Structure formats: structure tokens, C-alpha cells
Amino acid sequence: MEYRYLGKSGLQVSELSFGSWITFGNQIEDNTSEELMAYAYDHGVNFFDNAEIYANGQSEIVMGKILKKMNWDRTSYVLSSKVYFGDGGKLPNQTGLSRKHIMEACHAALRRLQVDYLDLFFCHRPDKKTPMAETVWAMNHLIQQGKILYWGTSEWSALEIMEAHMVAEKLNLIGPVMEQPQYNMLHRDKVEVEYSKLYTTVGLGTTIWSPLASGLLSPKYIGQFPAGTRLGREELSWLKERSVTEEKLEIVRSLNAIALELNVSLPQLGIKWCQQNQHVSTVILGASKLSQLEENLNTLEVLPSIPDEINERIEAVLQNKPKHPAW
Ligand code: NDP
């Protein structure tokens, strides 16, 4: 496993990391979660991603129990949580980015994860109703208290990230270090265009999510719809509707043919494609089975690089290369 600096910060994260959305405390049994985390850690993964909303806090509870049982050296891994959506309650102040919810969400995450501090704490979405200065102050306060080490954003616009930086600079506070955007072959604009200036101006790091578009970038949806998969879950019917379209499946079939030519699997091609972008600090993997994690973590061994000619063929299939504005 190789490690990359998280933007311009001094923190190093494994190029491939592991997250718990949908799976921990929900889709999979706790012993499978344990098996997956242990496998990831043993294969060099040093960053584990979580959020207050995942399984309404249950995902953090499961991860906390595993961390306690494994008793890994706290200095050997990077742990995150995210605040915004709450852990199930919908009363005023149980969601959003007010000082109150940020403080309470952090304390709840520390309790559930059974750790003294979070390495990374993300604002899971922008909160248009809370003044930016209140959010930046709250994050800065948590850093000064030693409860979080770095803070960042998820699915914020470049403008919102810049506003946070301007507020931080004006008030002599610590600004956001990283953003967690969706990035995969089918979803590229934010990472490749919208944030492109921020990599150099503020040194933005990225911890990208859904590298396989929730499993769509695998051969399994090409034929008969498979049972027991994420896109078949009732609560995610909105995601299935958006993802499993004939147009997208046609792209998946063509990409699968390219992967087979390279003697790798489509998930491996999809993961390598994300990781080859130098603005991606870490690709967060998800898995519901050990066999998936084994395959996905093996990516950089079986496919150390994608030849230029293959990247061009991938672009010809995708037809979605974002256009860069002339700055
Ligand atoms: P992926 O797009 O890689 O989807 C993972 C899912 O795809 C697995 O759970 C599994 O689902 C399927 N899969 C994985 N590997 C394979 C394989 N080799 N062959 C076939 N199917 C496979 O990543 P996620 O969407 O899980 O995102 C990764 C992490 O990013 C999350 O865990 C979370 O930590 C974070 N995230 C953050 C968000 C944010 O808003 N900040 C939003 C979403 C995720 P199954 O077997 O059930 O089909």
C-alpha cells in the first residue's frame, strides 16, 4: 500500500481506504464488519470512514467495538466521522452545522467509536441556514480541545469551501483541509473541474466516495438483476432508478470488455481509474463481502497503471470528459 498526503496537510492516508455506509450495522453482520476491517488494516489501509447518519449511529457503534477489540495502536490509523444529517432525530438542532449540533455530534461520535479524538471530522453537506463563521469557529474549537485533528467538507461547492477559507483566514482560525466528493467513471465534474483551482490555492485534499458507483461498475448488473445487492435494497430504490438504466448498462458492458482485455476485473479498473487522478488523496472502498474487499484491495498489484491508449478508449466509452473552463 502506498500513502498520500491529504492535500497540503502533513497527514498521510492510504491510497485505498475503507468506509461503512449501508454495510456496518445494517446490511452485513457485525462479524463480517470485523473480518473486513481486519483484512483492510492487515493490507495497509490506514483510514476508516464513518458518519453519524450511517445506520443512525449504529455503524459507529459497530466500528467502535471492532477498534476496541482489535486494540490497534491509535497512531496507526486515521478515523473519521461526519456531522450534518444527525443520527436519526429530526428535532431542531439535531441536524445541521450549528455550534450546538457540531459539538453534540462530535461528542456522540467519540462515545460510539470509543476513541478520545477523531482524526477527520467532515461537514457532511453545507448548511445554508447557519452562518459560515459559526461552523468554522465550532470546528476550530474542537481542534483546540483536541477532539478532532482536521476538519473538512463533503459535497460542498468550491464557492462554499472558499468562503470557509476566507472566514478562517480573517478570524485566524483553521480552515477545512479536505473534501469528500463522489468520484467515479460516471461522476466526475466536481473533482475534475469545479475544485481544480482549490488543489493549488488552498491545497485541498480529497477522500472520494462511491468509486464503483455503489457497485454499478461491476459486471453483476449486466445480466439478470442479482439478489442481495445494494441496488436491490428497498430503501435505495431511488438509487437503483437513477443507476440501473439501459444507457449506463451499455457503458458498463463496454468497460467490462476493456477490463477483461487487461486481465483485471471491472471493479479493479474502476478503482485504479479513480486512484490514478493525483488530486484524489484516497479512494474510499465499500464492501459487503470479504471476496469483494480482497479483489478491490488487490487493484494496485494487478493494475499498477492504465496505459494511455486504454485511458483513451475508456474516454471514448464514457463520453463524459468534463470541459475545463479557460481560467
Ligand atoms: P462503492 O461505490 O465502491 O460501492 C460499494 C458497494 O459495491 C459494496 O458495498 C458492494 O455492494 C459493491 N461492491 C464492492 N466491490 C465489489 C466487487 N468487487 N464486485 C461487485 N460488487 C462490489 O463505494 P461506497 O458507495 O460504499 O462508498 C465508499 C465509502 O464512501 C462509504 O462506505 C462511505 O464511507 C463513503 N461515502 C460517503 C458519502 C458522502 O456523502 N460523504 C456518500 C457515500 C459513501 P453490494 O455487494 O451490496 O452490491
Short mmCIF file of C-alpha atoms and ligand atoms in Angstrom, two decimals:
data_model
loop_
_atom_site.label_atom_id
_atom_site.label_comp_id
_atom_site.label_asym_id
_atom_site.label_seq_id
_atom_site.Cartn_x
_atom_site.Cartn_y
_atom_site.Cartn_z
CA MET A 1 0.00 0.00 0.00
CA GLU A 2 1.20 3.48 -0.80
CA TYR A 3 0.24 6.57 1.20
CA ARG A 4 -0.58 10.07 0.01
CA TYR A 5 -0.63 13.39 1.84
CA LEU A 6 -4.13 14.65 2.47
CA GLY A 7 -3.86 17.82 0.38
CA LYS A 8 -1.30 20.20 1.79
CA SER A 9 -1.67 18.81 5.32
CA GLY A 10 1.01 16.69 6.96
CA LEU A 11 -1.36 13.72 7.33
CA GLN A 12 -0.82 10.60 5.22
CA VAL A 13 -3.68 8.36 4.16
CA SER A 14 -3.56 5.03 2.37
CA GLU A 15 -4.39 5.35 -1.34
CA LEU A 16 -7.21 2.89 -0.74
CA SER A 17 -9.28 3.26 2.42
CA PHE A 18 -12.45 1.69 3.79
CA GLY A 19 -15.91 3.02 4.65
CA SER A 20 -19.01 1.67 6.33
CA TRP A 21 -22.01 3.29 4.58
CA ILE A 22 -25.02 0.94 4.17
CA THR A 23 -22.99 -2.04 5.34
CA PHE A 24 -21.97 -1.71 9.03
CA GLY A 25 -24.85 -2.03 11.48
CA ASN A 26 -27.26 -2.55 8.59
CA GLN A 27 -26.64 -4.74 5.52
CA ILE A 28 -23.99 -7.02 7.00
CA GLU A 29 -23.47 -8.92 10.26
CA ASP A 30 -21.08 -7.47 12.82
CA ASN A 31 -18.66 -10.39 12.45
CA THR A 32 -18.39 -9.64 8.70
CA SER A 33 -17.68 -5.96 9.51
CA GLU A 34 -14.91 -7.15 11.82
CA GLU A 35 -13.47 -9.50 9.19
CA LEU A 36 -13.49 -6.69 6.59
CA MET A 37 -11.84 -4.10 8.84
CA ALA A 38 -9.19 -6.55 9.99
CA TYR A 39 -8.43 -7.54 6.39
CA ALA A 40 -8.22 -3.90 5.32
CA TYR A 41 -5.91 -2.96 8.20
CA ASP A 42 -3.68 -6.00 7.61
CA HIS A 43 -3.33 -4.94 3.97
CA GLY A 44 -2.17 -1.40 4.74
CA VAL A 45 -5.45 0.52 4.89
CA ASN A 46 -4.99 3.25 7.49
CA PHE A 47 -8.17 5.30 7.04
CA PHE A 48 -11.64 4.19 8.14
CA ASP A 49 -14.60 6.37 7.23
CA ASN A 50 -17.85 6.75 9.17
CA ALA A 51 -20.66 9.26 9.85
CA GLU A 52 -23.28 9.98 12.49
CA ILE A 53 -26.07 9.19 10.00
CA TYR A 54 -24.77 5.75 8.94
CA ALA A 55 -27.34 3.30 10.30
CA ASN A 56 -28.36 6.14 12.65
CA GLY A 57 -25.21 5.85 14.76
CA GLN A 58 -25.13 2.05 14.71
CA SER A 59 -22.30 2.00 12.16
CA GLU A 60 -20.09 3.95 14.59
CA ILE A 61 -21.06 1.65 17.44
CA VAL A 62 -20.05 -1.43 15.41
CA MET A 63 -16.78 0.18 14.30
CA GLY A 64 -16.04 1.29 17.87
CA LYS A 65 -16.44 -2.24 19.18
CA ILE A 66 -14.13 -3.58 16.48
CA LEU A 67 -11.48 -0.92 17.21
CA LYS A 68 -11.67 -1.75 20.91
CA LYS A 69 -11.36 -5.48 20.29
CA MET A 70 -8.51 -5.13 17.76
CA ASN A 71 -6.67 -2.78 20.08
CA TRP A 72 -4.61 -1.39 17.19
CA ASP A 73 -2.13 1.32 18.08
CA ARG A 74 -4.16 4.55 17.86
CA THR A 75 -1.27 6.18 15.98
CA SER A 76 -1.55 3.58 13.19
CA TYR A 77 -4.96 4.58 11.81
CA VAL A 78 -6.99 7.60 10.81
CA LEU A 79 -10.64 7.67 11.81
CA SER A 80 -13.41 9.96 10.61
CA SER A 81 -16.96 10.91 11.34
CA LYS A 82 -19.32 13.38 9.70
CA VAL A 83 -21.86 15.82 11.06
CA TYR A 84 -24.96 17.28 9.45
CA PHE A 85 -27.67 14.66 8.94
CA GLY A 86 -27.96 13.69 12.63
CA ASP A 87 -28.24 10.17 13.99
CA GLY A 88 -31.97 9.81 13.49
CA GLY A 89 -33.54 12.67 15.48
CA LYS A 90 -35.18 15.39 13.43
CA LEU A 91 -35.91 17.98 16.14
CA PRO A 92 -34.44 21.47 15.78
CA ASN A 93 -30.67 21.32 16.48
CA GLN A 94 -30.40 17.55 15.95
CA THR A 95 -29.13 18.12 12.40
CA GLY A 96 -27.17 20.84 10.60
CA LEU A 97 -23.94 22.69 11.27
CA SER A 98 -24.81 24.91 14.24
CA ARG A 99 -22.26 25.09 17.05
CA LYS A 100 -24.67 23.05 19.18
CA HIS A 101 -25.11 20.19 16.73
CA ILE A 102 -21.43 20.12 15.73
CA MET A 103 -20.37 19.85 19.39
CA GLU A 104 -23.02 17.26 20.26
CA ALA A 105 -22.39 15.18 17.13
CA CYS A 106 -18.66 15.12 17.87
CA HIS A 107 -19.23 14.01 21.46
CA ALA A 108 -21.68 11.31 20.31
CA ALA A 109 -19.25 10.03 17.67
CA LEU A 110 -16.40 9.86 20.22
CA ARG A 111 -18.66 7.92 22.58
CA ARG A 112 -19.87 5.49 19.92
CA LEU A 113 -16.45 4.97 18.37
CA GLN A 114 -14.87 4.69 21.84
CA VAL A 115 -11.93 6.93 20.99
CA ASP A 116 -10.53 10.12 22.51
CA TYR A 117 -10.35 12.04 19.24
CA LEU A 118 -11.36 11.88 15.58
CA ASP A 119 -8.62 12.42 13.03
CA LEU A 120 -11.02 13.81 10.45
CA PHE A 121 -14.40 15.46 11.00
CA PHE A 122 -16.46 16.33 7.93
CA CYS A 123 -19.38 18.69 7.46
CA HIS A 124 -21.43 16.11 5.55
CA ARG A 125 -23.31 18.75 3.49
CA PRO A 126 -23.37 22.57 3.51
CA ASP A 127 -25.85 24.18 5.91
CA LYS A 128 -27.23 27.23 4.15
CA LYS A 129 -29.01 28.47 7.28
CA THR A 130 -26.05 28.56 9.69
CA PRO A 131 -23.53 31.41 9.36
CA MET A 132 -20.24 30.09 7.99
CA ALA A 133 -18.34 31.76 10.85
CA GLU A 134 -20.31 29.73 13.43
CA THR A 135 -19.35 26.46 11.72
CA VAL A 136 -15.71 27.43 11.27
CA TRP A 137 -15.49 28.60 14.91
CA ALA A 138 -17.04 25.34 16.15
CA MET A 139 -14.61 23.21 14.16
CA ASN A 140 -11.68 25.33 15.31
CA HIS A 141 -12.86 24.98 18.88
CA LEU A 142 -12.96 21.16 18.59
CA ILE A 143 -9.43 21.18 17.19
CA GLN A 144 -8.22 23.31 20.09
CA GLN A 145 -9.89 20.93 22.52
CA GLY A 146 -8.03 18.02 20.89
CA LYS A 147 -11.29 16.28 19.98
CA ILE A 148 -10.66 16.44 16.23
CA LEU A 149 -7.41 16.92 14.33
CA TYR A 150 -8.52 18.10 10.87
CA TRP A 151 -11.87 19.24 9.56
CA GLY A 152 -13.32 19.14 6.09
CA THR A 153 -16.42 19.17 3.96
CA SER A 154 -18.44 16.76 1.86
CA GLU A 155 -20.27 17.73 -1.32
CA TRP A 156 -19.72 21.43 -0.77
CA SER A 157 -19.37 23.73 -3.76
CA ALA A 158 -15.98 25.28 -4.50
CA LEU A 159 -17.52 28.61 -3.55
CA GLU A 160 -18.60 27.33 -0.12
CA ILE A 161 -15.17 25.83 0.52
CA MET A 162 -13.55 29.15 -0.40
CA GLU A 163 -15.96 31.04 1.85
CA ALA A 164 -14.92 28.78 4.75
CA HIS A 165 -11.27 29.53 3.98
CA MET A 166 -11.85 33.27 3.76
CA VAL A 167 -13.70 33.29 7.09
CA ALA A 168 -10.98 31.18 8.69
CA GLU A 169 -8.23 33.42 7.40
CA LYS A 170 -10.00 36.59 8.51
CA LEU A 171 -10.57 35.24 12.01
CA ASN A 172 -7.22 33.46 12.31
CA LEU A 173 -8.91 30.07 12.57
CA ILE A 174 -8.10 26.72 10.97
CA GLY A 175 -9.87 26.18 7.66
CA PRO A 176 -11.06 22.94 6.03
CA VAL A 177 -8.32 20.61 4.80
CA MET A 178 -10.24 18.02 2.82
CA GLU A 179 -13.43 17.47 0.86
CA GLN A 180 -15.29 14.18 0.41
CA PRO A 181 -16.94 14.20 -3.02
CA GLN A 182 -18.41 11.42 -5.12
CA TYR A 183 -15.96 10.43 -7.84
CA ASN A 184 -16.10 7.58 -10.30
CA MET A 185 -16.11 6.97 -14.04
CA LEU A 186 -19.73 8.07 -14.24
CA HIS A 187 -19.48 11.13 -11.96
CA ARG A 188 -16.54 13.46 -12.49
CA ASP A 189 -17.26 17.18 -12.64
CA LYS A 190 -16.67 18.32 -9.06
CA VAL A 191 -13.29 16.61 -8.72
CA GLU A 192 -12.03 17.27 -12.24
CA VAL A 193 -13.37 20.77 -12.87
CA GLU A 194 -15.10 22.55 -10.01
CA TYR A 195 -12.34 22.00 -7.45
CA SER A 196 -9.45 22.21 -9.90
CA LYS A 197 -8.16 25.58 -8.63
CA LEU A 198 -8.53 24.61 -4.96
CA TYR A 199 -5.83 21.92 -5.23
CA THR A 200 -3.25 24.64 -5.69
CA THR A 201 -4.78 27.66 -3.93
CA VAL A 202 -5.84 26.11 -0.61
CA GLY A 203 -4.17 22.71 -1.11
CA LEU A 204 -7.43 20.75 -0.95
CA GLY A 205 -7.20 17.01 -0.26
CA THR A 206 -9.98 14.64 -1.35
CA THR A 207 -11.29 11.41 0.16
CA ILE A 208 -13.51 10.27 -2.67
CA TRP A 209 -16.66 8.13 -2.28
CA SER A 210 -18.54 5.53 -4.34
CA PRO A 211 -15.62 4.66 -6.65
CA LEU A 212 -17.79 1.85 -8.09
CA ALA A 213 -20.98 3.93 -8.24
CA SER A 214 -22.45 1.73 -5.47
CA GLY A 215 -21.45 -1.47 -7.28
CA LEU A 216 -22.84 -0.49 -10.70
CA LEU A 217 -19.26 -0.53 -12.02
CA SER A 218 -19.05 -4.32 -11.74
CA PRO A 219 -20.34 -6.98 -14.10
CA LYS A 220 -23.13 -8.06 -11.78
CA TYR A 221 -25.90 -5.78 -13.03
CA ILE A 222 -25.28 -6.54 -16.72
CA GLY A 223 -27.43 -9.68 -16.81
CA GLN A 224 -30.39 -10.68 -14.66
CA PHE A 225 -30.78 -8.37 -11.66
CA PRO A 226 -28.84 -10.02 -8.81
CA ALA A 227 -30.33 -10.73 -5.38
CA GLY A 228 -28.77 -9.47 -2.15
CA THR A 229 -27.01 -6.44 -3.59
CA ARG A 230 -27.06 -2.78 -2.60
CA LEU A 231 -29.04 -1.57 -5.59
CA GLY A 232 -31.73 -4.15 -4.85
CA ARG A 233 -32.35 -2.76 -1.35
CA GLU A 234 -35.80 -1.33 -0.94
CA GLU A 235 -34.70 1.84 0.85
CA LEU A 236 -32.34 2.55 -2.07
CA SER A 237 -34.89 2.22 -4.88
CA TRP A 238 -34.21 5.88 -5.75
CA LEU A 239 -30.55 4.97 -6.33
CA LYS A 240 -31.44 1.94 -8.43
CA GLU A 241 -33.74 4.04 -10.59
CA ARG A 242 -31.02 6.56 -11.20
CA SER A 243 -28.24 3.97 -11.69
CA VAL A 244 -29.55 0.89 -13.44
CA THR A 245 -30.56 2.40 -16.77
CA GLU A 246 -30.03 0.77 -20.16
CA GLU A 247 -27.75 3.66 -21.16
CA LYS A 248 -25.49 3.11 -18.14
CA LEU A 249 -25.53 -0.68 -18.50
CA GLU A 250 -24.33 -0.30 -22.09
CA ILE A 251 -21.36 1.72 -20.80
CA VAL A 252 -20.72 -0.90 -18.10
CA ARG A 253 -20.70 -3.68 -20.74
CA SER A 254 -18.11 -1.84 -22.84
CA LEU A 255 -15.94 -1.06 -19.79
CA ASN A 256 -16.18 -4.69 -18.71
CA ALA A 257 -14.84 -5.78 -22.10
CA ILE A 258 -11.85 -3.44 -21.67
CA ALA A 259 -11.18 -4.79 -18.17
CA LEU A 260 -11.26 -8.37 -19.42
CA GLU A 261 -8.73 -7.50 -22.13
CA LEU A 262 -6.43 -6.20 -19.37
CA ASN A 263 -6.99 -9.38 -17.37
CA VAL A 264 -8.45 -7.47 -14.45
CA SER A 265 -11.99 -7.12 -13.15
CA LEU A 266 -14.18 -4.11 -13.86
CA PRO A 267 -14.15 -3.06 -10.17
CA GLN A 268 -10.33 -3.11 -10.33
CA LEU A 269 -10.33 -0.96 -13.47
CA GLY A 270 -12.84 1.43 -11.84
CA ILE A 271 -10.79 1.79 -8.67
CA LYS A 272 -7.49 2.26 -10.49
CA TRP A 273 -9.12 4.86 -12.74
CA CYS A 274 -10.01 6.93 -9.64
CA GLN A 275 -6.66 6.40 -7.93
CA GLN A 276 -4.64 7.49 -10.99
CA ASN A 277 -6.00 11.02 -10.51
CA GLN A 278 -3.32 12.73 -8.40
CA HIS A 279 -5.90 15.06 -6.84
CA VAL A 280 -7.51 12.06 -5.18
CA SER A 281 -5.83 11.60 -1.79
CA THR A 282 -7.62 8.34 -1.03
CA VAL A 283 -10.27 6.17 -2.70
CA ILE A 284 -12.75 5.01 -0.05
CA LEU A 285 -13.78 1.44 -0.79
CA GLY A 286 -17.02 -0.17 0.32
CA ALA A 287 -17.64 -3.91 0.50
CA SER A 288 -20.35 -6.23 1.72
CA LYS A 289 -18.22 -9.38 1.40
CA LEU A 290 -14.62 -10.31 2.05
CA SER A 291 -14.18 -11.55 -1.55
CA GLN A 292 -15.04 -8.02 -2.81
CA LEU A 293 -12.55 -6.36 -0.48
CA GLU A 294 -9.83 -8.86 -1.47
CA GLU A 295 -10.47 -8.14 -5.13
CA ASN A 296 -10.63 -4.38 -4.65
CA LEU A 297 -7.56 -4.11 -2.43
CA ASN A 298 -5.62 -6.16 -4.95
CA THR A 299 -6.18 -3.50 -7.62
CA LEU A 300 -2.86 -1.71 -7.38
CA GLU A 301 -0.97 -5.03 -7.58
CA VAL A 302 -2.71 -6.33 -10.69
CA LEU A 303 -3.06 -2.95 -12.39
CA PRO A 304 -0.19 -0.65 -11.42
CA SER A 305 -1.09 1.75 -14.25
CA ILE A 306 -3.62 2.17 -17.04
CA PRO A 307 -1.88 2.57 -20.42
CA ASP A 308 -2.63 5.87 -22.24
CA GLU A 309 -4.25 4.04 -25.11
CA ILE A 310 -6.65 2.31 -22.70
CA ASN A 311 -7.47 5.61 -20.96
CA GLU A 312 -8.37 6.99 -24.37
CA ARG A 313 -10.62 4.03 -25.07
CA ILE A 314 -12.26 4.48 -21.67
CA GLU A 315 -12.94 8.15 -22.54
CA ALA A 316 -14.43 7.07 -25.86
CA VAL A 317 -16.83 4.79 -24.00
CA LEU A 318 -17.70 7.26 -21.24
CA GLN A 319 -18.16 10.35 -23.42
CA ASN A 320 -18.29 12.48 -20.27
CA LYS A 321 -14.86 14.10 -20.05
CA PRO A 322 -15.58 17.43 -18.39
CA LYS A 323 -14.58 20.57 -20.25
CA HIS A 324 -12.24 22.84 -18.32
CA PRO A 325 -13.11 26.50 -18.41
CA ALA A 326 -10.28 28.78 -19.53
CA TRP A 327 -9.21 30.48 -16.29
P1 NDP B 1 -18.63 1.74 -3.89
O1 NDP B 1 -19.16 2.59 -4.99
O2 NDP B 1 -17.36 1.02 -4.14
O3 NDP B 1 -19.78 0.69 -3.54
C1 NDP B 1 -19.52 -0.35 -2.63
C2 NDP B 1 -20.54 -1.46 -2.84
O4 NDP B 1 -20.40 -2.00 -4.16
C3 NDP B 1 -20.28 -2.62 -1.90
O5 NDP B 1 -20.87 -2.43 -0.63
C4 NDP B 1 -20.87 -3.78 -2.68
O6 NDP B 1 -22.29 -3.71 -2.54
C5 NDP B 1 -20.47 -3.43 -4.11
N1 NDP B 1 -19.13 -3.94 -4.46
C6 NDP B 1 -17.93 -3.55 -3.93
N2 NDP B 1 -16.92 -4.25 -4.50
C7 NDP B 1 -17.48 -5.06 -5.42
C8 NDP B 1 -16.93 -6.01 -6.30
N3 NDP B 1 -15.62 -6.25 -6.37
N4 NDP B 1 -17.79 -6.70 -7.11
C9 NDP B 1 -19.12 -6.49 -7.05
N5 NDP B 1 -19.70 -5.59 -6.21
C10 NDP B 1 -18.87 -4.87 -5.40
O7 NDP B 1 -18.41 2.57 -2.56
P2 NDP B 1 -19.47 3.14 -1.49
O8 NDP B 1 -20.65 3.70 -2.16
O9 NDP B 1 -19.67 2.11 -0.44
O10 NDP B 1 -18.63 4.34 -0.89
C11 NDP B 1 -17.46 4.07 -0.13
C12 NDP B 1 -17.50 4.85 1.17
O11 NDP B 1 -17.57 6.23 0.89
C13 NDP B 1 -18.71 4.58 2.07
O12 NDP B 1 -18.59 3.40 2.81
C14 NDP B 1 -18.69 5.81 2.93
O13 NDP B 1 -17.70 5.69 3.93
C15 NDP B 1 -18.28 6.89 1.94
N6 NDP B 1 -19.46 7.59 1.38
C16 NDP B 1 -19.58 8.93 1.64
C17 NDP B 1 -20.64 9.65 1.19
C18 NDP B 1 -20.72 11.09 1.50
O14 NDP B 1 -21.76 11.72 1.23
N7 NDP B 1 -19.69 11.69 2.05
C19 NDP B 1 -21.73 9.02 0.41
C20 NDP B 1 -21.50 7.61 0.15
C21 NDP B 1 -20.40 6.95 0.61
P3 NDP B 1 -23.26 -4.99 -2.69
O15 NDP B 1 -22.45 -6.23 -2.50
O16 NDP B 1 -24.28 -4.79 -1.66
O17 NDP B 1 -23.82 -4.88 -4.08
#
